[in-house]
Short mmCIF file of C-alpha atoms in Angstrom, two decimals:
data_model
loop_
_atom_site.label_atom_id
_atom_site.label_comp_id
_atom_site.label_asym_id
_atom_site.label_seq_id
_atom_site.Cartn_x
_atom_site.Cartn_y
_atom_site.Cartn_z
CA UNK A 16 74.70 89.46 79.28
CA UNK A 17 72.60 90.79 82.14
CA UNK A 18 71.20 94.16 80.93
CA UNK A 19 70.02 95.63 84.25
CA UNK A 20 71.46 99.16 84.66
CA UNK A 21 74.36 99.91 86.93
CA UNK A 22 74.37 103.12 88.95
CA UNK A 23 76.71 105.87 87.82
CA UNK A 24 77.34 106.99 91.42
CA UNK A 25 77.02 105.17 94.69
CA UNK A 26 78.13 105.57 98.26
CA UNK A 27 80.80 103.12 99.28
CA UNK A 28 78.33 101.31 101.53
CA UNK A 29 76.07 100.50 98.58
CA UNK A 30 78.85 99.88 96.08
CA UNK A 31 79.11 96.27 94.91
CA UNK A 32 82.72 95.46 94.07
CA UNK A 33 84.23 92.25 92.77
CA UNK A 34 87.97 91.69 93.23
CA UNK A 35 89.52 89.05 90.98
CA UNK A 36 92.94 87.91 92.12
CA UNK A 37 93.65 87.71 95.85
CA UNK A 38 97.42 87.60 95.90
CA UNK A 39 100.01 89.80 97.57
CA UNK A 40 98.26 92.97 96.33
CA UNK A 41 94.72 91.73 95.91
CA UNK A 42 94.35 90.70 99.53
CA UNK A 43 95.12 94.08 101.14
CA UNK A 44 93.15 95.91 98.44
CA UNK A 45 90.06 93.77 99.04
CA UNK A 46 90.49 94.07 102.80
CA UNK A 47 90.55 97.88 102.64
CA UNK A 48 87.40 97.87 100.52
CA UNK A 49 85.69 95.62 103.07
CA UNK A 50 86.76 97.95 105.85
CA UNK A 51 85.40 100.92 103.88
CA UNK A 52 81.98 99.27 103.84
CA UNK A 53 81.79 98.12 100.24
CA UNK A 54 79.89 94.97 99.39
CA UNK A 55 82.83 92.86 98.25
CA UNK A 56 82.84 89.62 96.30
CA UNK A 57 86.20 87.93 95.76
CA UNK A 58 87.59 85.18 93.57
CA UNK A 59 91.00 83.59 93.33
CA UNK A 60 92.23 80.56 91.45
CA UNK A 61 93.33 79.13 94.81
CA UNK A 62 90.12 79.50 96.80
CA UNK A 63 91.88 79.34 100.18
CA UNK A 64 93.51 82.72 99.55
CA UNK A 65 90.11 84.30 98.95
CA UNK A 66 88.58 82.63 102.01
CA UNK A 67 90.88 84.70 104.26
CA UNK A 68 88.59 87.65 103.51
CA UNK A 69 85.37 85.98 104.70
CA UNK A 70 85.80 87.12 108.33
CA UNK A 71 86.03 90.68 107.00
CA UNK A 72 82.66 90.44 105.27
CA UNK A 73 83.64 89.41 101.76
CA UNK A 74 81.70 86.81 99.78
CA UNK A 75 83.84 84.14 98.13
CA UNK A 76 82.78 83.05 94.65
CA UNK A 77 83.62 79.72 93.04
CA UNK A 78 84.21 81.29 89.62
CA UNK A 79 85.13 84.77 88.39
CA UNK A 80 81.83 84.93 86.46
CA UNK A 81 79.83 84.37 89.65
CA UNK A 82 81.90 87.00 91.44
CA UNK A 83 81.11 89.75 88.92
CA UNK A 84 77.45 88.95 88.24
CA UNK A 85 76.07 91.67 90.55
CA UNK A 86 79.08 94.00 90.64
CA UNK A 87 79.04 97.70 89.80
CA UNK A 88 82.85 97.75 89.69
CA UNK A 89 85.18 94.84 88.96
CA UNK A 90 88.83 95.09 89.99
CA UNK A 91 91.37 92.73 88.47
CA UNK A 92 94.73 92.20 90.16
CA UNK A 93 96.19 89.39 88.08
CA UNK A 94 99.62 88.18 87.05
CA UNK A 95 99.93 89.53 83.52
CA UNK A 96 98.02 90.50 80.40
CA UNK A 97 97.51 86.93 79.28
CA UNK A 98 95.88 86.00 82.58
CA UNK A 99 93.71 89.14 82.50
CA UNK A 100 92.51 88.25 79.00
CA UNK A 101 91.80 84.67 79.99
CA UNK A 102 89.78 85.65 83.05
CA UNK A 103 87.81 88.40 81.30
CA UNK A 104 87.12 86.76 77.97
CA UNK A 105 87.46 82.98 78.38
CA UNK A 106 86.08 82.28 81.85
CA UNK A 107 82.62 83.79 81.36
CA UNK A 108 83.25 87.18 82.96
CA UNK A 109 82.36 89.34 79.97
CA UNK A 110 79.07 87.46 79.55
CA UNK A 111 78.24 87.81 83.25
CA UNK A 112 79.02 91.54 83.58
CA UNK A 113 76.10 93.91 83.96
CA UNK A 114 75.65 96.49 81.20
CA UNK A 115 77.20 99.72 82.47
CA UNK A 116 79.55 97.94 84.86
CA UNK A 117 83.09 99.26 85.12
CA UNK A 118 86.16 97.00 84.88
CA UNK A 119 89.19 98.48 86.64
CA UNK A 120 92.32 96.57 85.71
CA UNK A 121 94.93 97.21 88.40
CA UNK A 122 97.23 94.52 87.00
CA UNK A 123 100.48 95.51 85.29
CA UNK A 124 100.10 94.65 81.60
CA UNK A 125 101.14 96.06 78.24
CA UNK A 126 99.41 99.29 77.10
CA UNK A 127 98.25 97.71 73.84
CA UNK A 128 96.59 94.92 75.82
CA UNK A 129 94.77 97.48 77.96
CA UNK A 130 93.52 99.29 74.85
CA UNK A 131 92.37 96.01 73.32
CA UNK A 132 90.50 94.97 76.48
CA UNK A 133 88.83 98.38 76.70
CA UNK A 134 87.61 98.18 73.10
CA UNK A 135 86.25 94.64 73.48
CA UNK A 136 84.43 95.51 76.68
CA UNK A 137 83.01 98.72 75.21
CA UNK A 138 81.41 96.64 72.45
CA UNK A 139 79.54 94.82 75.24
CA UNK A 140 78.41 98.02 76.98
CA UNK A 141 81.02 97.71 79.73
CA UNK A 142 83.36 100.53 80.78
CA UNK A 143 87.09 100.12 81.41
CA UNK A 144 89.89 101.90 83.26
CA UNK A 145 93.46 100.64 83.38
CA UNK A 146 94.84 101.60 86.78
CA UNK A 147 98.11 99.91 87.72
CA UNK A 148 99.67 100.87 91.02
CA UNK A 149 102.98 101.49 92.72
CA UNK A 150 103.75 101.25 96.40
CA UNK A 151 103.85 97.51 96.96
CA UNK A 152 102.11 95.55 99.66
CA UNK A 153 102.93 98.21 102.27
CA UNK A 154 101.17 100.85 100.18
CA UNK A 155 98.19 98.55 99.65
CA UNK A 156 97.92 97.85 103.38
CA UNK A 157 98.20 101.51 104.35
CA UNK A 158 96.06 102.94 101.55
CA UNK A 159 98.93 104.97 100.10
CA UNK A 160 99.26 103.43 96.64
CA UNK A 161 100.14 105.60 93.66
CA UNK A 162 97.35 104.85 91.19
CA UNK A 163 97.95 105.67 87.51
CA UNK A 164 94.66 105.63 85.60
CA UNK A 165 93.95 105.55 81.89
CA UNK A 166 90.50 105.75 80.34
CA UNK A 167 87.61 108.16 79.93
CA UNK A 168 87.53 111.03 82.46
CA UNK A 169 83.93 110.21 83.43
CA UNK A 170 84.86 106.63 84.28
CA UNK A 171 87.83 107.84 86.32
CA UNK A 172 85.56 110.18 88.29
CA UNK A 173 83.09 107.36 88.85
CA UNK A 174 85.72 105.16 90.48
CA UNK A 175 87.66 107.95 92.21
CA UNK A 176 85.97 107.47 95.64
CA UNK A 177 87.00 103.82 95.60
CA UNK A 178 90.53 104.72 94.47
CA UNK A 179 90.84 107.18 97.34
CA UNK A 180 90.34 104.32 99.80
CA UNK A 181 93.42 102.71 98.26
CA UNK A 182 95.73 105.66 97.68
CA UNK A 183 96.35 108.67 95.45
CA UNK A 184 94.74 108.39 92.00
CA UNK A 185 95.82 110.46 89.00
CA UNK A 186 94.16 110.35 85.59
CA UNK A 187 97.05 110.32 83.10
CA UNK A 188 95.28 109.95 79.74
CA UNK A 189 93.19 107.64 77.55
CA UNK A 190 93.03 103.84 77.64
CA UNK A 191 96.52 102.39 77.99
CA UNK A 192 98.02 105.55 79.48
CA UNK A 193 97.87 104.14 82.99
CA UNK A 194 99.96 101.20 81.85
CA UNK A 195 102.42 103.55 80.15
CA UNK A 196 102.82 105.43 83.42
CA UNK A 197 103.41 102.16 85.26
CA UNK A 198 106.08 101.19 82.75
CA UNK A 199 107.76 104.54 83.36
CA UNK A 200 107.57 103.88 87.09
CA UNK A 201 109.10 100.43 86.73
CA UNK A 202 111.84 101.67 84.42
CA UNK A 203 112.84 104.24 87.03
CA UNK A 204 112.61 101.71 89.87
CA UNK A 205 114.66 99.03 88.12
CA UNK A 206 117.33 101.40 86.85
CA UNK A 207 117.64 103.15 90.22
CA UNK A 208 117.94 99.84 92.08
CA UNK A 209 120.88 99.05 89.82
CA UNK A 210 122.47 102.45 90.39
CA UNK A 211 122.14 102.17 94.18
CA UNK A 212 123.48 98.61 94.22
CA UNK A 213 126.47 99.42 92.04
CA UNK A 214 127.33 102.59 93.99
CA UNK A 215 127.14 100.89 97.39
CA UNK A 216 129.20 97.94 96.19
CA UNK A 217 131.85 100.31 94.81
CA UNK A 218 132.09 101.91 98.23
CA UNK A 219 132.37 98.57 100.02
CA UNK A 220 134.98 97.33 97.55
CA UNK A 221 137.01 100.48 98.17
CA UNK A 222 136.85 100.12 101.94
CA UNK A 223 134.00 102.46 102.91
CA UNK A 224 131.12 101.50 105.21
CA UNK A 225 127.97 101.14 103.08
CA UNK A 226 125.65 102.13 105.91
CA UNK A 227 127.66 105.28 106.58
CA UNK A 228 127.75 106.12 102.88
CA UNK A 229 123.97 105.84 102.69
CA UNK A 230 123.70 108.11 105.73
CA UNK A 231 126.15 110.61 104.22
CA UNK A 232 124.26 111.03 100.92
CA UNK A 233 120.80 111.09 102.50
CA UNK A 234 119.25 114.49 101.85
CA UNK A 235 121.45 115.22 98.84
CA UNK A 236 120.59 115.01 95.14
CA UNK A 237 121.25 111.26 95.14
CA UNK A 238 118.70 110.58 97.85
CA UNK A 239 115.56 108.66 96.88
CA UNK A 240 113.03 106.24 98.24
CA UNK A 241 114.94 103.50 96.43
CA UNK A 242 118.12 104.46 98.31
CA UNK A 243 116.30 104.50 101.63
CA UNK A 244 114.23 101.33 101.25
CA UNK A 245 116.14 99.13 98.84
CA UNK A 246 119.52 100.48 99.86
CA UNK A 247 118.77 99.44 103.43
CA UNK A 248 117.81 95.97 102.25
CA UNK A 249 121.17 95.75 100.48
CA UNK A 250 123.06 96.85 103.57
CA UNK A 251 121.22 94.26 105.67
CA UNK A 252 121.40 91.61 102.94
CA UNK A 253 117.63 91.18 103.36
CA UNK A 254 116.25 90.05 100.03
CA UNK A 255 112.95 88.59 101.24
CA UNK A 256 110.52 88.97 98.34
CA UNK A 257 108.37 92.09 98.28
CA UNK A 258 108.67 92.88 94.60
CA UNK A 259 110.36 89.95 92.85
CA UNK A 260 113.26 90.02 90.40
CA UNK A 261 111.02 88.02 88.04
CA UNK A 262 108.30 90.69 88.17
CA UNK A 263 110.80 93.50 87.64
CA UNK A 264 112.15 91.63 84.63
CA UNK A 265 108.62 91.23 83.23
CA UNK A 266 108.04 94.96 83.59
CA UNK A 267 111.33 95.86 81.88
CA UNK A 268 110.45 93.55 79.02
CA UNK A 269 106.98 95.07 78.73
CA UNK A 270 108.62 98.51 78.56
CA UNK A 271 110.95 97.38 75.78
CA UNK A 272 108.08 95.76 73.87
CA UNK A 273 106.07 98.98 74.07
CA UNK A 274 109.10 101.07 73.10
CA UNK A 275 109.61 98.88 70.03
CA UNK A 276 105.94 99.20 69.07
CA UNK A 277 106.08 103.01 69.06
CA UNK A 278 109.57 103.33 67.57
CA UNK A 279 111.33 104.51 70.73
CA UNK A 280 114.93 103.62 71.59
CA UNK A 281 115.47 102.75 75.28
CA UNK A 282 119.12 101.67 75.67
CA UNK A 283 119.26 102.15 79.45
CA UNK A 284 116.20 99.99 80.01
CA UNK A 285 117.63 97.41 77.62
CA UNK A 286 120.84 97.20 79.65
CA UNK A 287 118.95 96.69 82.90
CA UNK A 288 116.63 94.13 81.31
CA UNK A 289 119.78 92.12 80.56
CA UNK A 290 121.07 92.51 84.12
CA UNK A 291 117.78 91.44 85.70
CA UNK A 292 117.58 88.52 83.22
CA UNK A 293 121.03 87.36 84.27
CA UNK A 294 120.07 87.69 87.94
CA UNK A 295 117.03 85.49 87.27
CA UNK A 296 119.16 82.97 85.37
CA UNK A 297 121.48 82.78 88.39
CA UNK A 298 118.71 81.71 90.75
CA UNK A 299 117.55 85.09 92.07
CA UNK A 300 114.15 85.26 90.31
CA UNK A 301 112.07 84.74 93.45
CA UNK A 302 114.04 87.14 95.63
CA UNK A 303 113.24 90.82 96.09
CA UNK A 304 114.23 92.98 93.11
CA UNK A 305 116.85 94.64 95.31
CA UNK A 306 118.70 91.31 94.93
CA UNK A 307 120.18 92.72 91.73
CA UNK A 308 122.79 93.71 94.34
CA UNK A 309 123.71 90.01 94.64
CA UNK A 310 124.21 89.69 90.88
CA UNK A 311 126.47 92.74 90.80
CA UNK A 312 128.35 91.59 93.91
CA UNK A 313 128.98 88.21 92.29
CA UNK A 314 130.42 89.88 89.20
CA UNK A 315 132.91 91.63 91.47
CA UNK A 316 133.84 88.61 93.56
CA UNK A 317 132.07 90.04 96.59
CA UNK A 318 129.61 87.26 97.45
#
C-alpha cells in the first residue's frame, strides 16, 4: 500500500475523488463533483459509461485500482454488497489506496457487510463511511439526495463538504447505521407504493376516477411523495424504470435478512417482499417499482 499521507481537510478544488461505478446514480454524482471543481477519476466495468464524463473533466481509469491510487476520497456506487466486496478486496483497490484515504460506500448493501468492510479497511489504515442515498436519479442530478451516513463522526465531518454538493447528509450512527437507515427508507417506500397502488385500484374498480381521487386526498393525512410521484405514474400507466422492481425486491430482502440477524419480526415487510417477488416472477422486474400496481391490477382482473 502507498503510505503517503492524505489530507484531513481540503477545498473541493484540491480534493481528489475517485468514483467507482458510473451507472444511473454514479453518473450524475460524478458529474456534480466535476462541476464543483473536484479532481475526479472514474471507473466503470463498461468503460464507455465512464467515458461520458471526460468532457466534464474527469479522468477515466482502466481499473478500479488505478482510479483510487491518488484519491483522498473514494466513492463506490455499485450494484450490491458482493460487488462492493469484489471491487474493494479482489480487484486491487485496498492495496492501491493511500493510507488515510476515506472510502465512502454509497451503494445499498447489508449493514453487516458495511461493518465488515469498515473493519477490514481500518486494518489497512483506511477510513470508511457507509452513506447510501435516497432521491433517485432526479435527486442525484439536482443535488438533493437524502444521504444517510454511518461511521465515525470525524470521518463524516471530513466528507461533509462533498456530501453537501450532492444533497442533505445526516450522520445516523456508527458503521452500518447508514445502511440501516436506507433499509428503513426502502421498507417505507415499498410498503407505501403497495398501499397507494391498492387504494387507487380499489377506487377504479368501484367506479371512481383515480386522478380525481389523488387530487381529493392531496394535502390530507394520506398525502405523501409516493402518492404524488408514484401515484401519478400509476394513473398514467408510465412504468419506465427509475427505481426497478428488482432493486426494490433486493432491498426488501436485505431488510428481512437484517431483521432476522437481530431477532426482529417484520411481517409487513415480509408480505411486500412476497408481492414484489411475484411481480418480478411475472415479468415486471425491469420496470419501475411503481409497477407493483400492474401485479395488483392483474390479481383483480384489471389489466
